Amino acid sequence: MDHIPAIGSVMTPFPYVVQVDESVRTARALMVEHEVRHLPVKDGSRLVGVLTDRDLKRALDPSLGLPPKEQLFVRDVFVPDAFIVDVGEPLDCVLDHMAMQHIGSALVTKHGRLVGIFTLTDAARLLCRHLRSLFPTRSGDEVA
């Protein structure tokens, strides 16, 4: 990497999404099936927020006094103030904001339409690739 890339070149494209009127059970099943922890939330074609596995775990905690999971919908538990960035936003700016605000994902848009998602898992994967390019794997003959 010889320059700071735009978020669009390192995001996960075409993320799974959930509609705001879907049940929490449906959203959880989608997360489990696809092994994801963040789902962009749409109301029709309009991007309205993000649902995280953490949001779901909290909502399903019986001590909170929320309705049973059969009666909960995405609209009841999602985060409407998601971090949304344009596909051309520099990666360092996105990472800095995520770190400063303790945010686990950024929804990536182009002309106002969802095109991808960037999560802390994506950031870790990117850092790992970069470190391996800087420090190639040793043969294993070296002593620690």
N, CA and C of each residue as an Amber inpcrd file, in Angstrom:
protein
   432
   0.8610000  -1.1690000   0.0000000   0.0000000   0.0000000   0.0000000
   0.9070000   1.2320000   0.0000000   0.8090000   2.0440000  -1.0360000
   1.6650000   3.2250000  -1.1280000   0.9000000   4.5280000  -0.9370000
  -0.3900000   4.4320000  -0.6700000  -1.2090000   5.6140000  -0.3750000
  -2.4130000   5.1830000   0.4660000  -3.0660000   6.1450000   1.0600000
  -4.2560000   5.8350000   1.8570000  -5.4200000   5.5940000   0.8930000
  -5.9780000   4.3910000   0.9360000  -7.0690000   4.0870000   0.0040000
  -8.3900000   4.7160000   0.4270000  -9.2920000   4.8000000  -0.5170000
 -10.6650000   5.2150000  -0.2230000 -11.3860000   4.0300000   0.4000000
 -12.3720000   4.3010000   1.2100000 -13.1160000   3.2540000   1.8970000
 -13.7340000   2.2760000   0.9030000 -14.0920000   2.7540000  -0.2640000
 -14.7110000   1.8980000  -1.2760000 -13.8220000   0.7640000  -1.7450000
 -12.5150000   0.9230000  -1.6310000 -11.6120000  -0.1280000  -2.1050000
 -11.3350000  -1.1830000  -1.0400000 -11.7820000  -0.9660000   0.1890000
 -11.5150000  -1.9270000   1.2650000 -12.7890000  -2.3960000   1.9820000
 -13.9410000  -1.8900000   1.5930000 -15.2130000  -2.2630000   2.2210000
 -15.6270000  -3.6560000   1.7650000 -16.6110000  -4.1970000   2.4640000
 -17.2810000  -5.4090000   2.0090000 -18.4580000  -4.9440000   1.1520000
 -18.4280000  -5.2650000  -0.1490000 -19.5140000  -4.7940000  -1.0180000
 -20.7880000  -5.6200000  -0.8510000 -21.8840000  -5.0450000  -1.2390000
 -23.1870000  -5.7080000  -1.2630000 -23.5090000  -6.4270000   0.0420000
 -23.5520000  -5.6870000   1.1460000 -23.8220000  -6.3470000   2.4280000
 -25.2590000  -6.8740000   2.5040000 -25.4410000  -7.8510000   3.3710000
 -26.7960000  -8.3140000   3.6550000 -27.5110000  -7.1750000   4.3610000
 -28.7960000  -7.0290000   4.1050000 -29.5860000  -5.9670000   4.7340000
 -30.8560000  -6.5660000   5.3200000 -31.4500000  -5.7990000   6.2030000
 -32.7180000  -6.1980000   6.7960000 -33.6630000  -5.0040000   6.7250000
 -34.9240000  -5.2930000   6.5390000 -35.9310000  -4.2360000   6.5070000
 -36.3520000  -3.8930000   7.9310000 -36.6830000  -2.6500000   8.1600000
 -37.0370000  -2.1460000   9.4800000 -38.2560000  -2.8590000  10.0660000
 -39.1300000  -3.3900000   9.2150000 -40.3290000  -4.0600000   9.7200000
 -40.1770000  -5.5700000   9.8600000 -38.9740000  -6.0880000   9.6580000
 -38.7150000  -7.5210000   9.8550000 -38.6860000  -7.8360000  11.3430000
 -38.9290000  -9.0810000  11.6720000 -38.8660000  -9.4950000  13.0740000
 -37.4060000  -9.6040000  13.5140000 -37.1920000  -9.4700000  14.8000000
 -35.8620000  -9.6370000  15.3780000 -35.3640000 -11.0600000  15.1210000
 -36.2650000 -12.0210000  15.1770000 -35.8940000 -13.4240000  14.9220000
 -35.3700000 -13.5880000  13.4980000 -36.0040000 -12.9560000  12.5320000
 -35.5470000 -13.0340000  11.1400000 -34.1680000 -12.4010000  10.9950000
 -33.9820000 -11.2450000  11.6280000 -32.6850000 -10.5590000  11.5640000
 -31.5910000 -11.4190000  12.1850000 -31.8870000 -12.0050000  13.3330000
 -30.8970000 -12.8560000  14.0170000 -30.5510000 -14.0720000  13.1620000
 -31.5420000 -14.6720000  12.5440000 -31.3020000 -15.8260000  11.6780000
 -30.4030000 -15.4440000  10.5010000 -30.6160000 -14.2660000   9.9400000
 -29.7900000 -13.7820000   8.8310000 -28.3410000 -13.5840000   9.2780000
 -28.1610000 -13.0140000  10.4640000 -26.8100000 -12.8160000  11.0030000
 -26.1000000 -14.1500000  11.2260000 -26.8130000 -15.0940000  11.8060000
 -26.2200000 -16.4060000  12.0850000 -25.8890000 -17.1260000  10.7870000
 -26.8300000 -17.1380000   9.8520000 -26.6280000 -17.8370000   8.5820000
 -25.4150000 -17.3170000   7.8160000 -25.2250000 -16.0020000   7.8180000
 -24.1510000 -15.4040000   7.0300000 -22.9400000 -15.0010000   7.8640000
 -22.9900000 -15.3250000   9.1520000 -21.8800000 -15.0530000  10.0690000
 -21.4440000 -13.5880000  10.0370000 -22.4240000 -12.6970000  10.1960000
 -22.1560000 -11.2580000  10.2520000 -22.6720000 -10.7110000  11.5750000
 -22.0950000  -9.5950000  11.9890000 -22.4960000  -8.9760000  13.2530000
 -23.1580000  -7.6190000  13.0610000 -23.2400000  -7.1590000  11.8170000
 -23.8560000  -5.8640000  11.5170000 -24.7500000  -6.0150000  10.2900000
 -25.9480000  -5.4850000  10.3790000 -26.8590000  -5.4750000   9.2370000
 -27.3460000  -4.0470000   8.9920000 -27.0820000  -3.5130000   7.8040000
 -27.7140000  -2.2370000   7.4650000 -29.2340000  -2.4270000   7.4920000
 -29.9300000  -1.3960000   7.9150000 -31.3900000  -1.4420000   8.0230000
 -31.9810000  -0.4810000   6.9990000 -32.9480000  -0.9920000   6.2480000
 -33.6350000  -0.1720000   5.2560000 -35.1180000  -0.1030000   5.5630000
 -35.7010000   0.9970000   5.1340000 -37.1490000   1.1630000   5.1460000
 -37.5180000   1.3090000   3.6750000 -37.9200000   0.2060000   3.0700000
 -38.0840000   0.1840000   1.6160000 -36.7130000   0.2400000   0.9820000
 -36.4520000   1.2610000   0.1840000 -35.1300000   1.4060000  -0.4360000
 -34.2570000   2.4240000   0.3000000 -34.8100000   3.0600000   1.3280000
 -34.1000000   4.1030000   2.0710000 -33.3030000   3.5070000   3.2360000
 -32.0190000   3.8410000   3.3050000 -31.1460000   3.4080000   4.3800000
 -31.4940000   4.2020000   5.6390000 -31.8020000   3.4810000   6.7460000
 -32.2350000   4.1810000   7.9520000 -31.3720000   3.9050000   9.1800000
 -30.4570000   2.9470000   9.1100000 -29.6200000   2.6710000  10.2730000
 -28.9090000   1.3480000  10.1810000 -28.5040000   0.8510000  11.3540000
 -27.7690000  -0.4080000  11.4220000 -28.2630000  -1.2000000  12.6340000
 -28.2600000  -2.5040000  12.4890000 -28.6010000  -3.4100000  13.5750000
 -27.3670000  -4.2500000  13.8640000 -26.9630000  -4.3130000  15.1240000
 -25.7890000  -5.0980000  15.4900000 -26.1910000  -6.2890000  16.3480000
 -25.3030000  -7.2700000  16.3970000 -25.5730000  -8.4150000  17.2560000
 -25.6720000  -7.9750000  18.7080000 -24.9420000  -6.9550000  19.0710000
 -24.9990000  -6.4260000  20.4380000 -26.3900000  -5.8460000  20.7450000
 -26.9540000  -5.1230000  19.7660000 -28.3150000  -4.5960000  19.9250000
 -29.3050000  -5.7330000  20.1550000 -29.1430000  -6.8060000  19.3860000
 -30.0430000  -7.9520000  19.5160000 -29.9000000  -8.6270000  20.8760000
 -28.6740000  -8.8080000  21.3230000 -28.4480000  -9.4490000  22.6250000
 -29.0750000  -8.6240000  23.7500000 -28.9240000  -7.3140000  23.6640000
 -29.5450000  -6.4480000  24.6800000 -31.0600000  -6.5480000  24.6320000
 -31.6070000  -6.5200000  23.4260000 -33.0650000  -6.5550000  23.2720000
 -33.6460000  -7.8630000  23.7820000 -32.8940000  -8.9390000  23.6750000
 -33.3880000 -10.2410000  24.1000000 -33.1190000 -10.5340000  25.5740000
 -32.4900000  -9.5860000  26.2680000 -32.2130000  -9.7320000  27.6940000
 -33.5320000  -9.5510000  28.4630000 -33.9860000 -10.5990000  29.1330000
 -35.2840000 -10.5030000  29.8140000 -35.3280000  -9.4490000  30.9250000
 -34.1850000  -9.0620000  31.4430000 -34.1780000  -8.0810000  32.5350000
 -34.5330000  -6.6720000  32.0660000 -34.5300000  -6.4270000  30.7720000
 -34.8770000  -5.0970000  30.2590000 -36.3830000  -4.8640000  30.2030000
 -37.1610000  -5.9290000  30.2990000 -38.6110000  -5.7770000  30.3080000
 -39.2180000  -5.4920000  28.9480000 -38.4950000  -5.7810000  27.8770000
 -39.0510000  -5.5960000  26.5340000 -40.0100000  -6.7380000  26.2170000
 -40.8280000  -6.5670000  25.1930000 -41.7260000  -7.6630000  24.8020000
 -40.9230000  -8.9130000  24.4270000 -41.5570000 -10.0750000  24.4290000
 -40.8590000 -11.2980000  24.0380000 -40.3530000 -11.1970000  22.5990000
 -39.3180000 -11.9850000  22.2850000 -38.6750000 -11.8800000  20.9730000
 -39.6540000 -12.1030000  19.8270000 -40.7100000 -12.8340000  20.0560000
 -41.7090000 -13.0620000  19.0050000 -42.4520000 -11.7750000  18.6560000
 -42.4170000 -10.7990000  19.5680000 -43.1410000  -9.5460000  19.3530000
 -42.2220000  -8.3670000  19.0600000 -40.9130000  -8.6170000  18.9520000
 -39.9460000  -7.5440000  18.6910000 -39.6240000  -7.4710000  17.2040000
 -39.4710000  -6.2350000  16.7410000 -39.1250000  -6.0010000  15.3470000
 -37.8390000  -5.1900000  15.2690000 -37.2150000  -5.2080000  14.1200000
 -35.9710000  -4.4690000  13.9250000 -36.1610000  -3.0170000  14.3220000
 -37.2740000  -2.4110000  13.9810000 -37.5360000  -1.0050000  14.3000000
 -37.4670000  -0.7250000  15.8020000 -37.6620000  -1.7620000  16.6190000
 -37.6400000  -1.6060000  18.0730000 -36.2270000  -1.5440000  18.6460000
 -35.2360000  -2.0420000  17.9020000 -33.9030000  -2.2040000  18.5040000
 -32.7310000  -1.6780000  17.6780000 -32.9420000  -1.2970000  16.4220000
 -31.8180000  -0.8620000  15.5920000 -31.3210000   0.5280000  15.9860000
 -30.1300000   0.8770000  15.5010000 -29.5230000   2.1880000  15.7640000
 -29.7980000   3.0890000  14.5580000 -30.6420000   4.1170000  14.7440000
 -30.9740000   4.9780000  13.6100000 -29.8570000   5.9450000  13.2200000
 -28.9580000   6.2340000  14.1340000 -27.8840000   7.1870000  13.8490000
 -26.6040000   6.4600000  13.4550000 -26.6880000   5.6490000  12.4150000
 -25.5250000   4.8870000  11.9550000 -24.4820000   5.8200000  11.3510000
 -23.2440000   5.3690000  11.3640000 -22.1460000   6.1040000  10.7400000
 -22.1760000   5.7770000   9.2490000 -22.4860000   6.7770000   8.4430000
 -22.6120000   6.6010000   6.9940000 -21.5580000   7.4590000   6.3140000
 -20.8160000   6.8380000   5.3900000 -19.7550000   7.5420000   4.6740000
 -19.9050000   7.3260000   3.1760000 -19.3510000   8.2540000   2.4250000
 -19.3360000   8.1330000   0.9710000 -18.2210000   7.1840000   0.5540000
 -18.4280000   6.4910000  -0.5230000 -17.4890000   5.5020000  -1.0420000
 -16.0890000   6.0850000  -1.2780000 -15.9900000   7.3760000  -1.4990000
 -14.6990000   8.0110000  -1.7600000 -13.9830000   8.5150000  -0.5190000
 -14.5750000   8.3590000   0.6480000 -13.9790000   8.8510000   1.8990000
 -12.6480000   8.1370000   2.1630000 -11.6020000   8.8720000   2.5320000
 -10.3140000   8.2330000   2.8290000 -10.4180000   7.2990000   4.0380000
  -9.7790000   6.1580000   3.9250000  -9.8160000   5.1490000   4.9780000
  -9.3730000   5.6910000   6.3290000  -8.3240000   6.5020000   6.3550000
  -7.8330000   7.0060000   7.6450000  -8.8810000   7.8490000   8.3580000
  -9.6460000   8.6210000   7.6170000 -10.6940000   9.4460000   8.2290000
 -11.7980000   8.5640000   8.8200000 -12.1590000   7.5150000   8.0920000
 -13.1870000   6.5900000   8.5750000 -12.7040000   5.8850000   9.8360000
 -11.4750000   5.3660000   9.7970000 -10.9250000   4.6560000  10.9520000
 -10.7990000   5.5780000  12.1660000 -10.3630000   6.7940000  11.9500000
 -10.2190000   7.7430000  13.0530000 -11.5710000   8.0010000  13.7090000
 -12.5860000   8.2330000  12.9020000 -13.9260000   8.4880000  13.4420000
 -14.4540000   7.2650000  14.1870000 -14.2630000   6.0780000  13.6100000
 -14.7280000   4.8590000  14.2600000 -14.0480000   4.6810000  15.6210000
 -12.7470000   4.9350000  15.6730000 -12.0060000   4.7820000  16.9250000
 -12.4350000   5.8310000  17.9540000 -12.5540000   7.0680000  17.5330000
 -12.9040000   8.1530000  18.4590000 -14.3180000   7.9850000  19.0300000
 -15.2180000   7.4740000  18.2150000 -16.6210000   7.3440000  18.6310000
 -16.9790000   5.9320000  19.1090000 -15.9930000   5.0260000  19.0920000
 -16.2270000   3.6310000  19.5040000 -17.3350000   2.9920000  18.6760000
 -17.1970000   3.1100000  17.3560000 -18.1900000   2.6040000  16.4130000
 -17.6400000   1.3460000  15.7510000 -18.4750000   0.3300000  15.6170000
 -18.0310000  -0.9430000  15.0580000 -18.2050000  -1.0970000  13.5680000
 -18.9100000  -0.1460000  12.9220000 -19.1070000  -0.2740000  11.4780000
 -19.4130000   1.0730000  10.8410000 -19.1440000   1.1330000   9.5510000
 -19.5120000   2.2910000   8.7290000 -20.3040000   1.7670000   7.5410000
 -21.4460000   2.3740000   7.2910000 -22.2270000   2.0300000   6.1060000
 -21.7260000   2.9070000   4.9730000 -21.4320000   2.2900000   3.8400000
 -20.8080000   2.9960000   2.7220000 -21.8440000   3.2170000   1.6220000
 -21.9540000   4.4670000   1.1980000 -22.9390000   4.8150000   0.1720000
 -22.2700000   5.4680000  -1.0350000 -22.9630000   5.3940000  -2.1420000
 -22.5610000   6.0940000  -3.3650000 -23.8250000   6.7370000  -3.9140000
 -23.7870000   8.0500000  -4.0540000 -24.9690000   8.8070000  -4.4920000
 -26.1670000   8.5020000  -3.5900000 -25.8980000   8.3370000  -2.2830000
 -26.9610000   8.1060000  -1.3250000 -27.4760000   6.6800000  -1.2350000
 -26.9290000   5.7680000  -2.0220000 -27.3860000   4.3760000  -2.0090000
 -26.3390000   3.4800000  -1.3690000 -26.7880000   2.5330000  -0.5700000
 -25.8910000   1.6010000   0.1050000 -25.1280000   0.7580000  -0.9100000
 -23.7960000   0.7540000  -0.7850000 -22.9700000  -0.0700000  -1.6740000
 -22.0520000  -1.0120000  -0.8970000 -21.9090000  -0.7820000   0.4160000
 -21.0230000  -1.6410000   1.1860000 -21.0750000  -1.3440000   2.6640000
 -20.2670000  -2.1200000   3.3920000 -20.1200000  -1.9320000   4.8250000
 -18.6530000  -2.1400000   5.1680000 -18.1770000  -1.3990000   6.1430000
 -16.8030000  -1.5460000   6.6210000 -16.8920000  -1.7300000   8.1260000
 -16.3680000  -2.8600000   8.6110000 -16.4560000  -3.1710000  10.0370000
 -15.0600000  -3.2700000  10.6370000 -15.0210000  -3.3880000  11.9420000
 -13.7340000  -3.5730000  12.6050000 -13.0630000  -4.8680000  12.1580000
 -13.8390000  -5.8600000  11.7820000 -13.2690000  -7.0970000  11.2360000
 -12.5630000  -6.8080000   9.9170000 -13.1660000  -5.9830000   9.0730000
 -12.5150000  -5.5880000   7.8210000 -11.2200000  -4.8450000   8.1090000
 -11.2370000  -3.9750000   9.1170000 -10.0360000  -3.2150000   9.4840000
  -8.9340000  -4.1470000   9.9660000  -9.2870000  -5.1300000  10.7850000
  -8.2910000  -6.0840000  11.2760000  -7.7050000  -6.9030000  10.1270000
  -8.5490000  -7.3260000   9.2100000  -8.0910000  -8.0930000   8.0420000
  -7.1300000  -7.2500000   7.1960000  -7.4500000  -5.9920000   6.9990000
  -6.6120000  -5.0880000   6.2260000  -5.2650000  -4.8620000   6.9110000
  -5.2890000  -4.6530000   8.2170000  -4.0510000  -4.4670000   8.9680000
  -3.1870000  -5.7220000   8.9000000  -3.7880000  -6.8750000   9.0120000
  -3.0520000  -8.1400000   8.9350000  -2.3450000  -8.2690000   7.5860000
  -3.0540000  -7.9990000   6.4960000  -2.4360000  -8.0590000   5.1560000
  -1.2690000  -7.0870000   5.0470000  -1.4730000  -5.8890000   5.5740000
  -0.4240000  -4.8700000   5.5040000   0.8000000  -5.2940000   6.3080000
   0.5920000  -5.8070000   7.5040000   1.7130000  -6.2570000   8.3280000
   2.4670000  -7.4030000   7.6560000   1.7430000  -8.3210000   7.0510000
   2.3980000  -9.4420000   6.3590000   3.1920000  -8.9750000   5.1490000
   2.7400000  -7.8970000   4.5220000   3.5140000  -7.3760000   3.3880000
   4.7930000  -6.6870000   3.8660000   4.7400000  -6.1080000   5.0530000
   5.9140000  -5.4520000   5.6200000   6.8920000  -6.4420000   6.2380000
   6.3460000  -7.4980000   6.8250000   7.1560000  -8.4680000   7.5600000
   6.8370000  -9.8740000   7.0750000   7.4760000 -10.2840000   5.9900000
   7.1860000 -11.6230000   5.4400000   7.3950000 -12.7150000   6.4880000
   6.6730000 -13.8030000   6.3300000   6.7440000 -14.9340000   7.2420000
   8.1480000 -15.5100000   7.2860000   8.5870000 -15.7960000   8.4840000
   9.9130000 -16.3880000   8.6540000   9.8290000 -17.8870000   8.4230000
  10.9780000 -18.4970000   8.2540000  11.0340000 -19.9260000   7.9750000
  10.6690000 -20.7870000   9.1650000  10.7400000 -20.2480000  10.3690000
  10.4500000 -21.0160000  11.5620000  11.6960000 -21.5430000  12.2360000
  12.8760000 -21.3200000  11.6340000  14.1260000 -21.7930000  12.1940000
  14.6820000 -20.8570000  13.2650000  14.1340000 -19.6340000  13.3270000
  14.6370000 -18.6730000  14.2850000  14.1840000 -19.0230000  15.6940000
  15.0120000 -18.6740000  16.6670000  14.6780000 -18.9020000  18.0660000
  14.0650000 -17.6350000  18.6350000  13.0110000 -17.8160000  19.3980000
  12.3350000 -16.6550000  19.9900000  13.1960000 -15.9740000  21.0180000
